[in-house]
Short mmCIF file of C-alpha atoms in Angstrom, two decimals:
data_model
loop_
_atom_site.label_atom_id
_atom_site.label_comp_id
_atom_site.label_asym_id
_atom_site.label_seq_id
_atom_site.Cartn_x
_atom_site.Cartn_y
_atom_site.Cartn_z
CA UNK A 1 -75.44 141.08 39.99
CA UNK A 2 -77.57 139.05 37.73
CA UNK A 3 -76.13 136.47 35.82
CA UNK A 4 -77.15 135.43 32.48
CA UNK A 5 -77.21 132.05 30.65
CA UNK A 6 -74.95 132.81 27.12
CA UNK A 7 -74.99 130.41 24.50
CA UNK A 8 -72.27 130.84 21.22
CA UNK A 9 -73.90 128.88 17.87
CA UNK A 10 -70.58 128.39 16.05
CA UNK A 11 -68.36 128.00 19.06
CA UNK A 12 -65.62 126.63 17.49
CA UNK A 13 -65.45 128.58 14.34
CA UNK A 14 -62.41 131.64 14.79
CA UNK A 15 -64.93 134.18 16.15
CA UNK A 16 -66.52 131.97 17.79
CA UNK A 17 -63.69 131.13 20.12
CA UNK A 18 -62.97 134.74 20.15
CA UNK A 19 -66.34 136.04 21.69
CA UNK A 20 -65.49 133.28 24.34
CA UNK A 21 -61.97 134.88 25.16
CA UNK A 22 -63.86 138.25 25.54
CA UNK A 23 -66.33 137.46 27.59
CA UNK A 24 -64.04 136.60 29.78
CA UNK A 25 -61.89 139.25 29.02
CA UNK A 26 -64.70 141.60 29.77
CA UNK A 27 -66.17 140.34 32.55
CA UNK A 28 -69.47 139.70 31.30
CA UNK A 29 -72.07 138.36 33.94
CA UNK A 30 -72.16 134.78 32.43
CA UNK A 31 -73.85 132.60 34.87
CA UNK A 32 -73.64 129.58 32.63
CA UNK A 33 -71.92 129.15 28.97
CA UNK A 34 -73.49 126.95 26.16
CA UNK A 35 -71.14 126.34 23.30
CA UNK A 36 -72.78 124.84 20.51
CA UNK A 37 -71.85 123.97 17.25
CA UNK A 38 -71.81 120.55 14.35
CA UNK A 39 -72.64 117.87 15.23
CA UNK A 40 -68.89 116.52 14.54
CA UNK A 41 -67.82 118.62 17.21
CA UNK A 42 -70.39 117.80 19.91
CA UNK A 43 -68.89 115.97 23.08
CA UNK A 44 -65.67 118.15 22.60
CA UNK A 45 -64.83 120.11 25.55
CA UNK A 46 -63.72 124.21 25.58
CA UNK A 47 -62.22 125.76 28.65
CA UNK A 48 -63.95 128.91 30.25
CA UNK A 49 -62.74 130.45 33.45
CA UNK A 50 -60.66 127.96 34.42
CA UNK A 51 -63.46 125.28 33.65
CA UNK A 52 -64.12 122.50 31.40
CA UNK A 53 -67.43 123.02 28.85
CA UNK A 54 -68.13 120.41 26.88
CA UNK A 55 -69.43 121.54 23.52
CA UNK A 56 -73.14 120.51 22.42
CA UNK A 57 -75.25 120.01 18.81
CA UNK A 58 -76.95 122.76 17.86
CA UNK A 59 -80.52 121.82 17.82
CA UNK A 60 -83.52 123.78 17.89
CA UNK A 61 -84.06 122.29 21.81
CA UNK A 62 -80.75 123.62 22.03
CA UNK A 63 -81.41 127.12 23.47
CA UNK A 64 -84.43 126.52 26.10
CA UNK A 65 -83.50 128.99 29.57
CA UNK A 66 -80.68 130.56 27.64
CA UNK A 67 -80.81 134.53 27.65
CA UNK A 68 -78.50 135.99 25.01
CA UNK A 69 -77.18 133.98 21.72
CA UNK A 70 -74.24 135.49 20.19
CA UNK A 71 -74.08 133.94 16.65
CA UNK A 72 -70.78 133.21 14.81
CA UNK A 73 -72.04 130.86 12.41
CA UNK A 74 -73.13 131.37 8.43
CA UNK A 75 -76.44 132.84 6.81
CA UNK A 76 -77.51 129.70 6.73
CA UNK A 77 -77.62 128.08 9.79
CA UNK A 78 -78.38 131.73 11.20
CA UNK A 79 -81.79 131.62 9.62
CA UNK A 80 -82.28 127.73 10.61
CA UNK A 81 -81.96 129.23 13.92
CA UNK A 82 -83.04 132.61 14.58
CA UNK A 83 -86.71 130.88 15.41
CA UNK A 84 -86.17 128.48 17.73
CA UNK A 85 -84.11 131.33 19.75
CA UNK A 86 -86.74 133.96 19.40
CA UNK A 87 -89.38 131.21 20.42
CA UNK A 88 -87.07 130.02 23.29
CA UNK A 89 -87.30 134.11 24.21
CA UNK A 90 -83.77 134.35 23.97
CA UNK A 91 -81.87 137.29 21.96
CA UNK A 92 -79.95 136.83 18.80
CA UNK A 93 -77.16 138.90 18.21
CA UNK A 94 -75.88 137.15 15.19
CA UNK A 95 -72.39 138.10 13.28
CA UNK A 96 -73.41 137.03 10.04
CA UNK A 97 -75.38 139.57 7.21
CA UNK A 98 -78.59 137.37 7.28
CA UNK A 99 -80.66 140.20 8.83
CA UNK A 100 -78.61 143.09 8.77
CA UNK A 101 -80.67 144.94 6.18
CA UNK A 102 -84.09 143.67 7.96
CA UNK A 103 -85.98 146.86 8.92
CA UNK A 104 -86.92 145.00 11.59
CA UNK A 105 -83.92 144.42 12.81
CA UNK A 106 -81.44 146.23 14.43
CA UNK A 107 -77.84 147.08 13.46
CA UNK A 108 -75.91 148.28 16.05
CA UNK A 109 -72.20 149.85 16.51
CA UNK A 110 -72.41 150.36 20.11
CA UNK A 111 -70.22 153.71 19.79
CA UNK A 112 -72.60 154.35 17.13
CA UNK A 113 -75.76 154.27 17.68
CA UNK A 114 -76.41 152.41 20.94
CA UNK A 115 -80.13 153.36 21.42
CA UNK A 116 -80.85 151.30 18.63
CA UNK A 117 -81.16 148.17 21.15
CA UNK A 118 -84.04 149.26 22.40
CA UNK A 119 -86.76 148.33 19.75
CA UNK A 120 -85.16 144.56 18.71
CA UNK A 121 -87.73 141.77 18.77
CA UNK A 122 -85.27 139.28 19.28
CA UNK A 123 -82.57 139.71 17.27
CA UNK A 124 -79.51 142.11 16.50
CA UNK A 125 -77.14 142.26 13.74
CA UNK A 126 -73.63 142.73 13.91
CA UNK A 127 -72.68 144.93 11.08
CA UNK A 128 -69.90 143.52 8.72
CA UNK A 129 -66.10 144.29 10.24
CA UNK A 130 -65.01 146.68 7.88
CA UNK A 131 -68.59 148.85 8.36
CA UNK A 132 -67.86 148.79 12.26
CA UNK A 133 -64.02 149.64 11.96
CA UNK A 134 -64.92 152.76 9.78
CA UNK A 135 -67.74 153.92 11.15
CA UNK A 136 -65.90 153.47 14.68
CA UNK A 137 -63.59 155.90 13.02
CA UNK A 138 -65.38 158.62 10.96
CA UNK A 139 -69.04 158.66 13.27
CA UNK A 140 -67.72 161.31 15.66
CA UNK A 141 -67.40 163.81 12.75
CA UNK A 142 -70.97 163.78 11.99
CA UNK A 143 -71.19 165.99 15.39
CA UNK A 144 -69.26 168.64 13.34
CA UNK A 145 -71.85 168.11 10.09
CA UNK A 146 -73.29 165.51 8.75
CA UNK A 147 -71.58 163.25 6.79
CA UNK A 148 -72.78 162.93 2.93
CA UNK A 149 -70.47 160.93 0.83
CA UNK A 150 -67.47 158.47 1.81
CA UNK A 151 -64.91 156.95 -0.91
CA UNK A 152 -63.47 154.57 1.11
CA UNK A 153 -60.59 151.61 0.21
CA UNK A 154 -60.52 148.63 2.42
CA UNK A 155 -56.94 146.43 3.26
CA UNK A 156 -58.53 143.20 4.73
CA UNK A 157 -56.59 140.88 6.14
CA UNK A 158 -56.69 136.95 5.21
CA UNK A 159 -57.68 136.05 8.53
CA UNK A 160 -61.13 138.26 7.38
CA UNK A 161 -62.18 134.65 5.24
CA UNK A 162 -62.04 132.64 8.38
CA UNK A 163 -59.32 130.11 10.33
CA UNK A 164 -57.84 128.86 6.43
CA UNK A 165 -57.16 132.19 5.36
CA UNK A 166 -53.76 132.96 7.30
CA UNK A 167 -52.63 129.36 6.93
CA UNK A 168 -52.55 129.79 3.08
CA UNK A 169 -50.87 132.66 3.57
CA UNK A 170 -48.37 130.89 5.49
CA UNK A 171 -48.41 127.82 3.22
CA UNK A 172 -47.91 130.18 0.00
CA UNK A 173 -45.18 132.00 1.71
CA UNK A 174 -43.46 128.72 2.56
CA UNK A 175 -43.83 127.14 -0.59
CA UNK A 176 -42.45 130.31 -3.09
CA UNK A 177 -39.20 130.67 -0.24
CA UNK A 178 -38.12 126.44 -1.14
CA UNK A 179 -39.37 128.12 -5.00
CA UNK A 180 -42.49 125.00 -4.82
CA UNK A 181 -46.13 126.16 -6.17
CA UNK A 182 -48.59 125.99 -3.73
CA UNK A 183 -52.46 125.44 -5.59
CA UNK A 184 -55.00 128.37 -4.15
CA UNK A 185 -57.59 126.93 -1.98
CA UNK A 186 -58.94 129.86 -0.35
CA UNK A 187 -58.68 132.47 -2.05
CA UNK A 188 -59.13 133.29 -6.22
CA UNK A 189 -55.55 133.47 -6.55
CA UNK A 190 -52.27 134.09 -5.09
CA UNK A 191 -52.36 135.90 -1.94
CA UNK A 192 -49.13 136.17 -0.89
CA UNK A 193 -46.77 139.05 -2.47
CA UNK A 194 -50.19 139.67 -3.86
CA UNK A 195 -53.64 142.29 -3.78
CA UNK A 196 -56.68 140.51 -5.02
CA UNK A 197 -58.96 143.64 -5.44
CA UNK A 198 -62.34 141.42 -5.19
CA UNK A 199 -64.57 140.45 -2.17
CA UNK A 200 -67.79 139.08 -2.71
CA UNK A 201 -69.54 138.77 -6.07
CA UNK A 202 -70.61 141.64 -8.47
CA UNK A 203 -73.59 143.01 -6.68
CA UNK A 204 -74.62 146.29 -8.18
CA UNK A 205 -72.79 148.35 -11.50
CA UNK A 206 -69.55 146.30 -10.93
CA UNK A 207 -69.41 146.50 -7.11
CA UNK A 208 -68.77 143.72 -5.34
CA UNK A 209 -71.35 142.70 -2.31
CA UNK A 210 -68.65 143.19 0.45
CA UNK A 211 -68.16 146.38 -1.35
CA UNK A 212 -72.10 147.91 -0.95
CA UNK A 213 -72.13 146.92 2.40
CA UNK A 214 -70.31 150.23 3.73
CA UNK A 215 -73.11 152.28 1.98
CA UNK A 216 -76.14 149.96 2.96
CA UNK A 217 -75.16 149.62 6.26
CA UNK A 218 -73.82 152.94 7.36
CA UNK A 219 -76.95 154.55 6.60
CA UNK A 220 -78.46 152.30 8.67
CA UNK A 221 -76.42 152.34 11.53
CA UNK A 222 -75.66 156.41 11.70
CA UNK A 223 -79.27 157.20 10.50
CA UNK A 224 -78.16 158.48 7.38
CA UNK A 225 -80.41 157.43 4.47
CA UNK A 226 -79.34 159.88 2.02
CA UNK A 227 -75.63 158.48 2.41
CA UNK A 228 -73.56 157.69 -0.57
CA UNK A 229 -70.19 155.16 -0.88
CA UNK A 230 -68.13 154.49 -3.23
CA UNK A 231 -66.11 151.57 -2.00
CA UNK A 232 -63.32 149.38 -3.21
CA UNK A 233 -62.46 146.44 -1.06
CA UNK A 234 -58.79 144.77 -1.51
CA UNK A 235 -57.31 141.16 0.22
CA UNK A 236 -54.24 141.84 1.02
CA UNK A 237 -51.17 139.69 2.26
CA UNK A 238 -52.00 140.84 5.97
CA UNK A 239 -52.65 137.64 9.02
CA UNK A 240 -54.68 140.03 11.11
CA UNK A 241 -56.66 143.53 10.94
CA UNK A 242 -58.08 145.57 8.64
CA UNK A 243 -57.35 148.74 7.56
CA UNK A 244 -59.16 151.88 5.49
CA UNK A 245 -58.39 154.78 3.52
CA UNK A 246 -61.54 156.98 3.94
CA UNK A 247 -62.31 160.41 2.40
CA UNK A 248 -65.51 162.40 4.04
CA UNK A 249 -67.27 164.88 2.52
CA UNK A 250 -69.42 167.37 4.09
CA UNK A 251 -71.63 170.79 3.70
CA UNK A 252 -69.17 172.53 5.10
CA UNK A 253 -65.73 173.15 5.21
CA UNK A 254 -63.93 170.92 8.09
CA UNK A 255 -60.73 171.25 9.43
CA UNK A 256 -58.16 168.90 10.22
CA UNK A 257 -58.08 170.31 13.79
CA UNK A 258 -61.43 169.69 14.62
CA UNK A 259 -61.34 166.26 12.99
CA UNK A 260 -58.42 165.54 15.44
CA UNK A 261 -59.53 166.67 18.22
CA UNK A 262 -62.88 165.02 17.52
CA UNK A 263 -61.28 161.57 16.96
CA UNK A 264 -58.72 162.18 20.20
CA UNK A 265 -62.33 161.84 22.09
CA UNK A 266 -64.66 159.70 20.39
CA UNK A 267 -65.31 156.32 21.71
CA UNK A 268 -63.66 153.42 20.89
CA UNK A 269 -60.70 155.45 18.55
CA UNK A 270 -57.23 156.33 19.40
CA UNK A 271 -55.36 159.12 17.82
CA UNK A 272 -52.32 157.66 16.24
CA UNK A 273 -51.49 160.92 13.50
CA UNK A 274 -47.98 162.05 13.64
CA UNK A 275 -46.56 161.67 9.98
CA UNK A 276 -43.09 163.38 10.79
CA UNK A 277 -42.61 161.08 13.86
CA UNK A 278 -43.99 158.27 11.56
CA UNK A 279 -46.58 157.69 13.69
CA UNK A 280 -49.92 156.26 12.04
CA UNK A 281 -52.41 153.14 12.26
CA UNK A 282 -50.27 149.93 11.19
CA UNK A 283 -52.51 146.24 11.53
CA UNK A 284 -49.17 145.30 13.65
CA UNK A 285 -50.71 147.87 16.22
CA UNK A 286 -53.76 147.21 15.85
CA UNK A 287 -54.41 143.70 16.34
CA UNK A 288 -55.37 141.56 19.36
CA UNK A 289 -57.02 144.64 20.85
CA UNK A 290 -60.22 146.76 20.56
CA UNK A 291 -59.52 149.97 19.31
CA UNK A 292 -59.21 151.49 16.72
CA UNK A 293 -56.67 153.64 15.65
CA UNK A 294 -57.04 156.50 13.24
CA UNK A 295 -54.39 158.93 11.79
CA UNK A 296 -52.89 160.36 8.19
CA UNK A 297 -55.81 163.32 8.94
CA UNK A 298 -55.32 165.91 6.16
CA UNK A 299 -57.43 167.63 3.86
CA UNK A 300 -59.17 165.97 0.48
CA UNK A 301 -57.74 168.12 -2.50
CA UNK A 302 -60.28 167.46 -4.47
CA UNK A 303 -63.24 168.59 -2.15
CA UNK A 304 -62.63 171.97 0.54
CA UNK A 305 -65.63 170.14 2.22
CA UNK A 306 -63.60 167.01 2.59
CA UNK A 307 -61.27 164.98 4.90
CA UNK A 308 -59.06 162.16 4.40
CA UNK A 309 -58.17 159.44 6.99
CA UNK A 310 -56.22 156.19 7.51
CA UNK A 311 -57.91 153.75 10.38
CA UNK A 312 -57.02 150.04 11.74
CA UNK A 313 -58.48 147.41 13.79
CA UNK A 314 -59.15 144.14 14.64
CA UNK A 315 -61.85 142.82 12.04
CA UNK A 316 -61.82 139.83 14.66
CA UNK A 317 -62.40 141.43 17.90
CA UNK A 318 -63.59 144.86 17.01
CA UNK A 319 -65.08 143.83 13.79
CA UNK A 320 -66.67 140.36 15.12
CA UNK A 321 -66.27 139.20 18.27
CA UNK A 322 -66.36 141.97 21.04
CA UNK A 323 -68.87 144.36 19.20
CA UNK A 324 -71.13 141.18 19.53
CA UNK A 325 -70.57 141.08 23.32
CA UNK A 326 -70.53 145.16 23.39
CA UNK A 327 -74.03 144.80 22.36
CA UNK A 328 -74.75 142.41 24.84
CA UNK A 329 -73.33 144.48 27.35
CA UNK A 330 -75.72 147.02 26.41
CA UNK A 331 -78.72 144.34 27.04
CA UNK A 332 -78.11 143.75 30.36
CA UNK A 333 -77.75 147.01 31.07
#
Protein backbone atom coordinates (compact mmCIF):
# COMPACT_ATOMS: atom_id res chain seq x y z
CA UNK A 1 0.00 0.00 0.00
CA UNK A 2 1.15 3.43 -0.79
CA UNK A 3 1.71 5.73 1.80
CA UNK A 4 1.15 9.33 1.66
CA UNK A 5 2.89 12.36 3.27
CA UNK A 6 -0.30 14.37 5.25
CA UNK A 7 0.25 17.64 6.51
CA UNK A 8 -2.71 19.45 9.04
CA UNK A 9 -2.33 23.63 8.75
CA UNK A 10 -4.01 24.40 12.09
CA UNK A 11 -2.92 21.34 13.98
CA UNK A 12 -3.58 22.44 17.16
CA UNK A 13 -6.79 24.24 16.73
CA UNK A 14 -10.00 21.64 18.05
CA UNK A 15 -10.44 20.14 14.54
CA UNK A 16 -7.31 20.16 13.96
CA UNK A 17 -6.42 17.70 16.66
CA UNK A 18 -9.49 15.91 15.69
CA UNK A 19 -8.56 15.04 11.97
CA UNK A 20 -5.32 13.72 13.72
CA UNK A 21 -7.35 11.28 16.08
CA UNK A 22 -9.17 10.07 12.87
CA UNK A 23 -6.65 9.40 10.83
CA UNK A 24 -5.62 7.22 13.06
CA UNK A 25 -8.82 6.09 13.87
CA UNK A 26 -9.33 5.28 10.25
CA UNK A 27 -6.41 3.89 9.26
CA UNK A 28 -5.42 6.22 6.71
CA UNK A 29 -2.12 5.32 4.75
CA UNK A 30 -0.06 8.16 6.39
CA UNK A 31 3.49 7.53 5.65
CA UNK A 32 4.64 10.67 7.37
CA UNK A 33 2.50 13.46 9.41
CA UNK A 34 3.32 17.27 9.24
CA UNK A 35 1.52 19.27 11.86
CA UNK A 36 1.82 22.78 11.31
CA UNK A 37 0.51 25.66 12.81
CA UNK A 38 1.70 29.58 14.63
CA UNK A 39 4.54 30.23 15.00
CA UNK A 40 3.97 30.28 19.00
CA UNK A 41 3.33 26.78 18.79
CA UNK A 42 6.23 25.60 16.62
CA UNK A 43 8.81 23.23 18.49
CA UNK A 44 5.75 21.74 20.44
CA UNK A 45 5.43 18.14 20.06
CA UNK A 46 1.85 16.03 19.22
CA UNK A 47 1.70 12.29 19.59
CA UNK A 48 0.64 10.09 16.51
CA UNK A 49 0.66 6.35 16.63
CA UNK A 50 2.41 5.97 19.50
CA UNK A 51 5.08 8.61 18.26
CA UNK A 52 6.33 11.91 19.10
CA UNK A 53 5.74 14.85 16.15
CA UNK A 54 7.01 17.86 16.86
CA UNK A 55 4.83 20.63 15.49
CA UNK A 56 6.34 23.12 12.75
CA UNK A 57 5.59 27.04 11.41
CA UNK A 58 3.52 27.17 8.75
CA UNK A 59 5.45 28.68 5.99
CA UNK A 60 4.97 28.67 2.44
CA UNK A 61 8.34 26.13 2.27
CA UNK A 62 6.28 24.39 4.61
CA UNK A 63 4.50 21.85 2.34
CA UNK A 64 7.35 20.77 -0.31
CA UNK A 65 6.88 16.48 -0.89
CA UNK A 66 3.69 16.60 1.10
CA UNK A 67 0.62 14.93 -0.79
CA UNK A 68 -2.68 15.87 0.86
CA UNK A 69 -3.24 19.14 3.22
CA UNK A 70 -6.21 18.91 5.30
CA UNK A 71 -6.88 22.55 6.45
CA UNK A 72 -8.38 23.44 9.88
CA UNK A 73 -7.34 26.88 10.01
CA UNK A 74 -9.42 30.38 9.17
CA UNK A 75 -10.28 32.11 5.71
CA UNK A 76 -7.49 33.85 6.15
CA UNK A 77 -4.60 31.97 6.51
CA UNK A 78 -6.48 29.43 4.08
CA UNK A 79 -6.05 31.84 1.24
CA UNK A 80 -2.31 32.81 2.44
CA UNK A 81 -1.90 29.25 1.76
CA UNK A 82 -3.85 27.56 -0.76
CA UNK A 83 -0.81 28.69 -3.34
CA UNK A 84 2.09 27.58 -2.00
CA UNK A 85 0.19 24.03 -1.61
CA UNK A 86 -1.16 23.98 -5.09
CA UNK A 87 2.42 25.07 -6.31
CA UNK A 88 4.05 22.45 -3.98
CA UNK A 89 1.39 19.98 -6.08
CA UNK A 90 -0.13 19.03 -3.02
CA UNK A 91 -4.13 18.91 -2.45
CA UNK A 92 -6.05 21.22 -0.26
CA UNK A 93 -8.93 20.01 1.37
CA UNK A 94 -9.54 22.96 3.56
CA UNK A 95 -12.46 23.13 6.42
CA UNK A 96 -12.94 26.66 6.26
CA UNK A 97 -15.73 28.57 3.63
CA UNK A 98 -12.87 30.41 1.73
CA UNK A 99 -13.59 28.49 -1.50
CA UNK A 100 -16.59 26.69 -0.95
CA UNK A 101 -18.68 28.72 -3.38
CA UNK A 102 -15.60 28.77 -6.02
CA UNK A 103 -16.97 27.14 -9.21
CA UNK A 104 -13.82 25.95 -9.46
CA UNK A 105 -13.75 24.26 -6.63
CA UNK A 106 -15.19 21.36 -5.37
CA UNK A 107 -17.57 20.75 -2.45
CA UNK A 108 -17.84 17.45 -1.49
CA UNK A 109 -20.10 15.28 1.07
CA UNK A 110 -18.58 12.05 0.35
CA UNK A 111 -22.12 10.23 0.83
CA UNK A 112 -23.19 12.94 -1.34
CA UNK A 113 -21.76 13.44 -4.16
CA UNK A 114 -18.40 11.66 -4.20
CA UNK A 115 -17.63 11.95 -7.98
CA UNK A 116 -17.20 15.43 -7.47
CA UNK A 117 -13.34 14.72 -6.57
CA UNK A 118 -12.57 14.04 -9.73
CA UNK A 119 -12.28 17.51 -11.52
CA UNK A 120 -10.40 19.54 -8.32
CA UNK A 121 -7.30 21.45 -9.38
CA UNK A 122 -5.91 21.36 -6.12
CA UNK A 123 -8.21 22.08 -3.73
CA UNK A 124 -11.54 20.79 -2.00
CA UNK A 125 -13.88 22.38 0.29
CA UNK A 126 -15.35 20.98 3.19
CA UNK A 127 -18.87 22.16 3.31
CA UNK A 128 -19.92 23.95 6.63
CA UNK A 129 -21.04 21.20 9.54
CA UNK A 130 -24.51 21.85 9.66
CA UNK A 131 -24.75 21.58 5.46
CA UNK A 132 -22.93 18.06 5.80
CA UNK A 133 -25.07 16.80 8.87
CA UNK A 134 -28.34 17.59 6.87
CA UNK A 135 -27.58 16.77 3.72
CA UNK A 136 -26.04 13.40 5.25
CA UNK A 137 -29.59 13.08 6.38
CA UNK A 138 -32.18 14.20 3.75
CA UNK A 139 -29.77 13.32 0.27
CA UNK A 140 -31.08 9.75 0.06
CA UNK A 141 -34.65 11.05 -0.51
CA UNK A 142 -33.80 12.78 -3.61
CA UNK A 143 -33.72 9.00 -5.09
CA UNK A 144 -37.52 9.04 -4.37
CA UNK A 145 -37.90 12.81 -6.15
CA UNK A 146 -36.04 15.50 -6.16
CA UNK A 147 -35.86 17.62 -3.46
CA UNK A 148 -37.20 21.41 -4.04
CA UNK A 149 -37.49 23.37 -0.91
CA UNK A 150 -36.06 22.70 2.77
CA UNK A 151 -37.15 24.90 5.96
CA UNK A 152 -34.72 23.77 8.13
CA UNK A 153 -33.84 24.95 12.09
CA UNK A 154 -30.38 24.33 13.28
CA UNK A 155 -29.43 23.49 17.37
CA UNK A 156 -25.60 24.10 17.26
CA UNK A 157 -23.71 23.31 19.90
CA UNK A 158 -21.06 25.82 21.63
CA UNK A 159 -18.30 23.67 20.86
CA UNK A 160 -19.46 24.73 16.90
CA UNK A 161 -17.36 28.42 17.76
CA UNK A 162 -14.21 26.56 18.49
CA UNK A 163 -12.15 25.18 21.87
CA UNK A 164 -13.68 28.59 24.09
CA UNK A 165 -17.08 27.88 23.31
CA UNK A 166 -17.84 24.87 25.83
CA UNK A 167 -15.58 26.40 28.47
CA UNK A 168 -17.94 29.48 28.70
CA UNK A 169 -20.52 27.33 28.88
CA UNK A 170 -18.98 25.70 31.72
CA UNK A 171 -17.72 28.96 33.25
CA UNK A 172 -21.41 30.55 32.94
CA UNK A 173 -22.89 27.49 34.41
CA UNK A 174 -20.46 27.66 37.32
CA UNK A 175 -20.71 31.14 37.97
CA UNK A 176 -24.97 31.50 38.02
CA UNK A 177 -24.88 27.94 40.50
CA UNK A 178 -22.39 30.20 43.42
CA UNK A 179 -25.27 33.14 41.91
CA UNK A 180 -21.66 35.26 40.49
CA UNK A 181 -22.03 37.00 36.85
CA UNK A 182 -19.81 35.72 34.52
CA UNK A 183 -19.01 38.71 31.48
CA UNK A 184 -19.71 36.98 27.78
CA UNK A 185 -16.58 36.52 25.92
CA UNK A 186 -17.58 34.27 23.27
CA UNK A 187 -20.60 34.52 22.50
CA UNK A 188 -23.24 37.86 22.09
CA UNK A 189 -24.77 37.00 25.24
CA UNK A 190 -25.62 34.51 27.76
CA UNK A 191 -25.40 31.07 26.60
CA UNK A 192 -26.17 29.09 29.26
CA UNK A 193 -30.05 28.50 30.23
CA UNK A 194 -30.09 30.44 27.02
CA UNK A 195 -30.94 30.28 22.78
CA UNK A 196 -29.14 33.01 20.97
CA UNK A 197 -31.04 32.70 17.58
CA UNK A 198 -28.01 34.45 15.54
CA UNK A 199 -24.94 32.96 13.71
CA UNK A 200 -23.04 34.97 11.50
CA UNK A 201 -23.93 38.49 10.37
CA UNK A 202 -27.06 39.62 8.35
CA UNK A 203 -26.20 38.40 4.93
CA UNK A 204 -29.20 38.58 2.69
CA UNK A 205 -33.15 39.97 3.70
CA UNK A 206 -32.36 39.40 7.45
CA UNK A 207 -30.59 36.02 7.15
CA UNK A 208 -27.71 35.51 8.79
CA UNK A 209 -24.47 34.13 6.68
CA UNK A 210 -24.34 30.76 8.62
CA UNK A 211 -27.95 30.78 7.80
CA UNK A 212 -27.60 30.96 3.58
CA UNK A 213 -25.09 28.55 3.69
CA UNK A 214 -27.63 25.45 3.73
CA UNK A 215 -29.19 26.89 0.48
CA UNK A 216 -25.84 27.96 -1.28
CA UNK A 217 -24.19 25.00 -0.55
CA UNK A 218 -26.70 22.23 -0.93
CA UNK A 219 -27.29 23.12 -4.36
CA UNK A 220 -23.94 22.78 -4.89
CA UNK A 221 -23.20 19.71 -3.35
CA UNK A 222 -26.57 17.60 -4.50
CA UNK A 223 -26.57 19.36 -7.95
CA UNK A 224 -29.57 21.13 -7.26
CA UNK A 225 -29.48 24.74 -8.55
CA UNK A 226 -33.03 25.45 -8.46
CA UNK A 227 -32.99 24.62 -4.56
CA UNK A 228 -34.61 26.88 -2.10
CA UNK A 229 -33.92 27.22 2.06
CA UNK A 230 -35.31 28.90 4.39
CA UNK A 231 -33.06 28.50 7.38
CA UNK A 232 -32.92 29.64 10.95
CA UNK A 233 -29.80 28.81 12.83
CA UNK A 234 -29.96 28.81 16.89
CA UNK A 235 -26.74 28.45 19.65
CA UNK A 236 -27.90 26.56 22.02
CA UNK A 237 -26.62 25.51 25.60
CA UNK A 238 -25.33 22.10 24.03
CA UNK A 239 -21.01 21.07 24.59
CA UNK A 240 -21.13 18.87 21.54
CA UNK A 241 -23.29 18.10 18.24
CA UNK A 242 -25.60 19.61 16.26
CA UNK A 243 -28.90 18.96 15.60
CA UNK A 244 -31.82 19.91 12.78
CA UNK A 245 -35.37 20.11 12.36
CA UNK A 246 -35.81 19.75 8.53
CA UNK A 247 -39.04 19.82 6.45
CA UNK A 248 -38.68 18.52 2.58
CA UNK A 249 -40.81 19.28 0.04
CA UNK A 250 -41.23 17.51 -3.12
CA UNK A 251 -43.37 17.04 -6.58
CA UNK A 252 -44.86 14.36 -5.28
CA UNK A 253 -46.45 12.97 -2.50
CA UNK A 254 -43.83 10.94 -0.16
CA UNK A 255 -44.49 8.70 2.43
CA UNK A 256 -43.11 8.28 5.69
CA UNK A 257 -42.40 4.60 4.82
CA UNK A 258 -40.35 5.15 2.04
CA UNK A 259 -38.52 7.99 3.79
CA UNK A 260 -37.68 5.34 6.49
CA UNK A 261 -36.76 2.82 4.75
CA UNK A 262 -34.69 5.13 2.56
CA UNK A 263 -32.81 6.60 5.57
CA UNK A 264 -32.48 2.82 7.29
CA UNK A 265 -30.02 2.43 4.06
CA UNK A 266 -28.41 5.49 3.08
CA UNK A 267 -24.86 6.01 3.89
CA UNK A 268 -23.56 7.46 6.71
CA UNK A 269 -27.37 7.70 8.66
CA UNK A 270 -28.81 5.57 11.29
CA UNK A 271 -32.45 5.15 11.86
CA UNK A 272 -33.15 6.22 15.36
CA UNK A 273 -37.41 6.90 14.90
CA UNK A 274 -39.42 5.25 17.51
CA UNK A 275 -41.50 8.11 19.27
CA UNK A 276 -43.60 5.65 21.53
CA UNK A 277 -40.37 3.88 22.71
CA UNK A 278 -38.88 7.47 22.93
CA UNK A 279 -36.45 6.67 20.69
CA UNK A 280 -35.03 9.69 18.49
CA UNK A 281 -31.62 11.59 17.64
CA UNK A 282 -30.37 13.23 21.07
CA UNK A 283 -26.54 15.19 20.68
CA UNK A 284 -25.83 12.79 23.88
CA UNK A 285 -26.01 9.96 21.14
CA UNK A 286 -24.64 11.47 18.75
CA UNK A 287 -21.41 12.75 19.68
CA UNK A 288 -17.84 11.38 19.51
CA UNK A 289 -18.93 9.28 16.55
CA UNK A 290 -19.66 9.57 12.77
CA UNK A 291 -23.07 9.06 12.08
CA UNK A 292 -25.71 10.51 11.91
CA UNK A 293 -28.82 9.75 13.32
CA UNK A 294 -32.18 10.68 11.93
CA UNK A 295 -35.74 10.09 13.35
CA UNK A 296 -39.23 12.09 14.36
CA UNK A 297 -40.18 11.05 10.38
CA UNK A 298 -43.81 12.17 9.92
CA UNK A 299 -45.63 14.01 7.47
CA UNK A 300 -45.48 18.13 6.96
CA UNK A 301 -49.20 19.32 7.54
CA UNK A 302 -48.82 22.04 5.75
CA UNK A 303 -47.51 20.47 2.40
CA UNK A 304 -48.98 16.54 1.21
CA UNK A 305 -45.66 16.78 -0.80
CA UNK A 306 -43.70 17.21 2.36
CA UNK A 307 -41.71 15.42 5.13
CA UNK A 308 -40.50 16.39 8.40
CA UNK A 309 -37.32 15.09 10.17
CA UNK A 310 -35.17 15.46 13.31
CA UNK A 311 -31.19 14.56 12.63
CA UNK A 312 -27.88 14.73 14.95
CA UNK A 313 -24.25 14.55 14.64
CA UNK A 314 -21.02 15.43 15.41
CA UNK A 315 -20.40 19.01 13.83
CA UNK A 316 -16.71 18.06 14.95
CA UNK A 317 -16.10 14.78 13.44
CA UNK A 318 -18.85 14.42 10.92
CA UNK A 319 -19.19 18.06 10.34
CA UNK A 320 -15.23 18.89 10.34
CA UNK A 321 -12.84 16.58 10.94
CA UNK A 322 -13.56 13.05 9.38
CA UNK A 323 -15.53 14.35 6.24
CA UNK A 324 -12.09 16.10 5.62
CA UNK A 325 -10.25 12.75 5.82
CA UNK A 326 -13.44 10.93 4.04
CA UNK A 327 -12.49 13.00 1.17
CA UNK A 328 -9.09 12.13 1.37
CA UNK A 329 -9.91 8.68 1.49
CA UNK A 330 -11.58 9.11 -1.68
CA UNK A 331 -8.13 10.61 -3.23
CA UNK A 332 -6.16 7.86 -2.71
CA UNK A 333 -8.47 5.74 -3.90
Amino acid sequence: MKLYTVAILGATGAVGQEMIKVLQERNFPVGKLIPLASRRSAGKTLTFKGEEVTIQEACDTAFEGVDIVLGAAENDIAKRFAPAIQAAGAVFVDNSSAFRMDPKVPLIVPEVNPQDVAWHNGIISNPNCSTIITLTAVNALNSISPIRTMTASTYQAVSGAGAEGPVELQNEVDALAKGETYEPKVFSHQIAFNLIPQIGGEAYEGYTSEEMKMQNEGRKIMHLPELTVSCTCVRVPVMRSHSISVSCHFDVPVTVEQVRNVIANAPGCKLVDDLNNKQYPMPLDTSDQDLVFVGRIRPDLTDPNGICLWCCGDQVRKGAATNCVQIAELLVK
